[in-house]
JSON list of C-alpha atoms in Angstrom, two decimals:
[
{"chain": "B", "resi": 8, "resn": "UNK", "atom": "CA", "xyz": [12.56, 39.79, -22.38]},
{"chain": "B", "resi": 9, "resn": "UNK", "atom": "CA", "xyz": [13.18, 35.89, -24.02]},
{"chain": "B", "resi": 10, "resn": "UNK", "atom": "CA", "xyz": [14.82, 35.29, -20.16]},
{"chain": "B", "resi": 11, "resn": "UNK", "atom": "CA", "xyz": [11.87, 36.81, -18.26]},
{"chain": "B", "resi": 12, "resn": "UNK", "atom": "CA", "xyz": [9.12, 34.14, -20.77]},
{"chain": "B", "resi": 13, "resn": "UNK", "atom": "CA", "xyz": [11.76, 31.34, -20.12]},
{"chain": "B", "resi": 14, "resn": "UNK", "atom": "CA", "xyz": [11.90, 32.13, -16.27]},
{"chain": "B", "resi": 15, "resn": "UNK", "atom": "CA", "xyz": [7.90, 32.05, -15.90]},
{"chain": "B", "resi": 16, "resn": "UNK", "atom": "CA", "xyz": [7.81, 28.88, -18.24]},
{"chain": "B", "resi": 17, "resn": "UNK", "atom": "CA", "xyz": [10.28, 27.24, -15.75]},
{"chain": "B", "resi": 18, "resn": "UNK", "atom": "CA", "xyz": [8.39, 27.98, -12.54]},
{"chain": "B", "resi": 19, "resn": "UNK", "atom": "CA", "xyz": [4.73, 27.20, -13.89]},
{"chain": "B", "resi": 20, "resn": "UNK", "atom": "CA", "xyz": [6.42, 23.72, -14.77]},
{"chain": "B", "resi": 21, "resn": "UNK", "atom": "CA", "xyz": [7.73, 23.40, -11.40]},
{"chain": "B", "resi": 22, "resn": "UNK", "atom": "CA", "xyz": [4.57, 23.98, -10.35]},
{"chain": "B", "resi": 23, "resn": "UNK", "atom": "CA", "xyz": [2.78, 21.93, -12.52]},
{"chain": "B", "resi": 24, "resn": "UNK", "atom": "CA", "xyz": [5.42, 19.15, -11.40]},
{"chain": "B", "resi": 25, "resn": "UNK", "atom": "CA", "xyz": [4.97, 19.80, -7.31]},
{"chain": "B", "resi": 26, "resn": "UNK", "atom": "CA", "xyz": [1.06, 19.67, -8.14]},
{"chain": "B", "resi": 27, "resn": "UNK", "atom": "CA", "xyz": [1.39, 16.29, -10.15]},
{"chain": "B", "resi": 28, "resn": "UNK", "atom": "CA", "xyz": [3.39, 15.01, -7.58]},
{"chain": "B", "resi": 29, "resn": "UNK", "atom": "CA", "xyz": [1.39, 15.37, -4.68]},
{"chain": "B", "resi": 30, "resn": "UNK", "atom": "CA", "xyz": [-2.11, 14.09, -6.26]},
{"chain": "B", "resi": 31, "resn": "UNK", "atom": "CA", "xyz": [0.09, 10.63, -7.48]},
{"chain": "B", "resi": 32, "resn": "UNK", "atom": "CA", "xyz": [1.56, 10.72, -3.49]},
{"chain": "B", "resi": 33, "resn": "UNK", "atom": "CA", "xyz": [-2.08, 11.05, -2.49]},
{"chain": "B", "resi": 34, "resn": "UNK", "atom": "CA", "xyz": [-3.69, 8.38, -4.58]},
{"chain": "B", "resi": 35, "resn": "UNK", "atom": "CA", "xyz": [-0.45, 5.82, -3.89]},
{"chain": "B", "resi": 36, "resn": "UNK", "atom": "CA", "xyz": [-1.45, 6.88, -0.37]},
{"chain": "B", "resi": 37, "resn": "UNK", "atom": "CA", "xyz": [-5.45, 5.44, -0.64]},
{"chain": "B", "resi": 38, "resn": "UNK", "atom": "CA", "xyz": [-3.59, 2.69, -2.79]},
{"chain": "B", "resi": 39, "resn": "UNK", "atom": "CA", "xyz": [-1.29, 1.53, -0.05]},
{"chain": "B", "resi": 40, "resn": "UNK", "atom": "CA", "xyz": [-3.99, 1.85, 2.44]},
{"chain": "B", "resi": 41, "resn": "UNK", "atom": "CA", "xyz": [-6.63, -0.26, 0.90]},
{"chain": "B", "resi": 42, "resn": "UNK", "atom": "CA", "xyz": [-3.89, -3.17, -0.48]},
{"chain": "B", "resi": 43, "resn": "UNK", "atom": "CA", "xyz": [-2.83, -2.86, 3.15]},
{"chain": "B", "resi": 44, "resn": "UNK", "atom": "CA", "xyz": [-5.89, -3.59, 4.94]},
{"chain": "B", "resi": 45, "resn": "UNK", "atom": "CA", "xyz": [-6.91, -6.18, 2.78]},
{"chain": "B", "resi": 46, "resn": "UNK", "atom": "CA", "xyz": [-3.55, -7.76, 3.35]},
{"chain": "B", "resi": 47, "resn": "UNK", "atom": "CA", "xyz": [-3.83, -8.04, 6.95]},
{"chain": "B", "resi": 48, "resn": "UNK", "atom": "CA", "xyz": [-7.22, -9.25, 6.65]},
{"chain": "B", "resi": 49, "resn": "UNK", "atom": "CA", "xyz": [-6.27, -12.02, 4.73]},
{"chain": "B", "resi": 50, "resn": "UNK", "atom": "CA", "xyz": [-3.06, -12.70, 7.10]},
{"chain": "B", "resi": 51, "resn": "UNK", "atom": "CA", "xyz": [-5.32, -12.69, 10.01]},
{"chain": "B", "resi": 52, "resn": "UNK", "atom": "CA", "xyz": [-7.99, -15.63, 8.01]},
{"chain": "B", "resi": 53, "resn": "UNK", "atom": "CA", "xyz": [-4.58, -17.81, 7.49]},
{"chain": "B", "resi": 54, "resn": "UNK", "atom": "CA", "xyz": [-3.79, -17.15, 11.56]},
{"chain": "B", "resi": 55, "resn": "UNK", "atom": "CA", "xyz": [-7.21, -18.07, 12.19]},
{"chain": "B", "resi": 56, "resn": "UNK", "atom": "CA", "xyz": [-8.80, -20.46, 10.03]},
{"chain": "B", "resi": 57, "resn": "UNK", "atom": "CA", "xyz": [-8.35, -23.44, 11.89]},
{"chain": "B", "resi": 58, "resn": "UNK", "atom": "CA", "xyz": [-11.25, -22.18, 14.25]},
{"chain": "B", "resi": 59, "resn": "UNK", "atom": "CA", "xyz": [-14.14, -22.27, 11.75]},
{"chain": "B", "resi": 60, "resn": "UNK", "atom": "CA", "xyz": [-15.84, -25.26, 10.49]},
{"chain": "B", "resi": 61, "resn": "UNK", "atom": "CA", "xyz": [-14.76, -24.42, 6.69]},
{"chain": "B", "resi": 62, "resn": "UNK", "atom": "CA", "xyz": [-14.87, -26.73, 3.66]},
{"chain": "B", "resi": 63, "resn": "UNK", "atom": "CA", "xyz": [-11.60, -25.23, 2.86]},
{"chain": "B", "resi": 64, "resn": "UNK", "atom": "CA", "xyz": [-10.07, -26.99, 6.20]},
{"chain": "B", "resi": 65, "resn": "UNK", "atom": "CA", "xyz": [-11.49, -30.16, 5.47]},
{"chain": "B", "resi": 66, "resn": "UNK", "atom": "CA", "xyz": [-10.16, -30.27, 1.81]},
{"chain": "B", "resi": 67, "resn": "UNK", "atom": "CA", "xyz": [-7.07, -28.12, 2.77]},
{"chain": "B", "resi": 68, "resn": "UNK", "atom": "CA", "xyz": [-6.30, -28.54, 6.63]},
{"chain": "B", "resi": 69, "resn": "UNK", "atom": "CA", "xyz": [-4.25, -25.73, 7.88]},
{"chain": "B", "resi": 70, "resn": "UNK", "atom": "CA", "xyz": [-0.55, -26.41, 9.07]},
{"chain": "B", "resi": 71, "resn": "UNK", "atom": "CA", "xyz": [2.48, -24.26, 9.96]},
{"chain": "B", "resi": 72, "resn": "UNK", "atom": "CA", "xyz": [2.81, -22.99, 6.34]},
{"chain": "B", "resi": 73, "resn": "UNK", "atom": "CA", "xyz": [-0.80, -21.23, 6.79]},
{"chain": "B", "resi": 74, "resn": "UNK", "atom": "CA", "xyz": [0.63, -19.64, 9.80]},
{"chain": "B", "resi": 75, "resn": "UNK", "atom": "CA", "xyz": [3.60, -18.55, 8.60]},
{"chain": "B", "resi": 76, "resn": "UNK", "atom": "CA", "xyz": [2.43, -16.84, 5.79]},
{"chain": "B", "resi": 77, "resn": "UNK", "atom": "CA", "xyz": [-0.33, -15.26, 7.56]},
{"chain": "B", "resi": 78, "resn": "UNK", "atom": "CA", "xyz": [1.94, -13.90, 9.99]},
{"chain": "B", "resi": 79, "resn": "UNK", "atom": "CA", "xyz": [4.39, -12.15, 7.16]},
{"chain": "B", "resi": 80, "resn": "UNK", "atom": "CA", "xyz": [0.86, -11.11, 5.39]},
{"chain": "B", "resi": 81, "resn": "UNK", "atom": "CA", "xyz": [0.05, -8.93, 8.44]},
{"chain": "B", "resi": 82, "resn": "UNK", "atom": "CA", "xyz": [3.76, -7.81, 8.52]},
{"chain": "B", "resi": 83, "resn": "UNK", "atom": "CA", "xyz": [3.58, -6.95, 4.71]},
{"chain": "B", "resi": 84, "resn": "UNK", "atom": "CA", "xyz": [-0.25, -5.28, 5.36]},
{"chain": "B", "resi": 85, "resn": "UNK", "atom": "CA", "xyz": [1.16, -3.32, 8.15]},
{"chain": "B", "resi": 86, "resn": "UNK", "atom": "CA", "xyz": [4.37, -1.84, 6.34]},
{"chain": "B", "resi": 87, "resn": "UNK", "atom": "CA", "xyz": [1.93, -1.12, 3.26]},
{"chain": "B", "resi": 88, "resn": "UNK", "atom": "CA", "xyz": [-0.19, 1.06, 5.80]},
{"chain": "B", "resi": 89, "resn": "UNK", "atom": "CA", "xyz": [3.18, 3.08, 6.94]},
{"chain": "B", "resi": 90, "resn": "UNK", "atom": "CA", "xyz": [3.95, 3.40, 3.85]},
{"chain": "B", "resi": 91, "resn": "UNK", "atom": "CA", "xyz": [0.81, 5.12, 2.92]},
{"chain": "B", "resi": 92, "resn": "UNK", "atom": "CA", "xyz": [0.95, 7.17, 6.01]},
{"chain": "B", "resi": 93, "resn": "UNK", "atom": "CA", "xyz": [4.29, 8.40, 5.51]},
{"chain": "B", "resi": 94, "resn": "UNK", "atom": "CA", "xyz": [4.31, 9.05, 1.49]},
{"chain": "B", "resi": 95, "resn": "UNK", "atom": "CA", "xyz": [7.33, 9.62, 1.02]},
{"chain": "B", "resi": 96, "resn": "UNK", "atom": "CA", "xyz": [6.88, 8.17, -2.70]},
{"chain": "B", "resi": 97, "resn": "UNK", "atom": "CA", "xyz": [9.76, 11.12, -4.40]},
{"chain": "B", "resi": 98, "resn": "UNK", "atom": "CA", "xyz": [12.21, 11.48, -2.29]}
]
């Protein structure tokens, strides 16, 4: 009988483990999603910046580093977003 208490205890905790694990996969999911959309957004203001009349450009003018970075922020955004789509977070 101890083997057939110990069995059950096992399998609820494997349960209990596969449920646990796919609510943090699902909120790591929203998580990746929202970091990467507002990680793109910002690479896309560094692409384009220089087109808006912004007191930021005339204290700060934008140059290749601006450009650079907002083009590996939209990378970075974009790879967060797979990410989040694939959730493969345990494997």
């Amino acid at each position: 009988m101890p083997l057939l208490i110990n069995d059950m205890t096992v399998k609820s905790n494997e349960d209990y483990e596969r449920r646990r694990n796919k609510q943090v996969a699902g909120m790591r999911s929203v998580l990746d999603y929202a970091m990467g959309t507002v990680i793109i957004f910002v690479g896309i203001f560094l692409l384009v910046r220089h087109r808006f009349d912004l007191a930021l450009n005339k204290r700060f003018p934008p140059d290749t580093i601006d450009l650079l970075l907002g083009a590996l922020f939209v990378v970075y955004g974009s790879w967060r977003i797979y990410r989040g789509y694939r959730k493969n977070y345990f494997k």
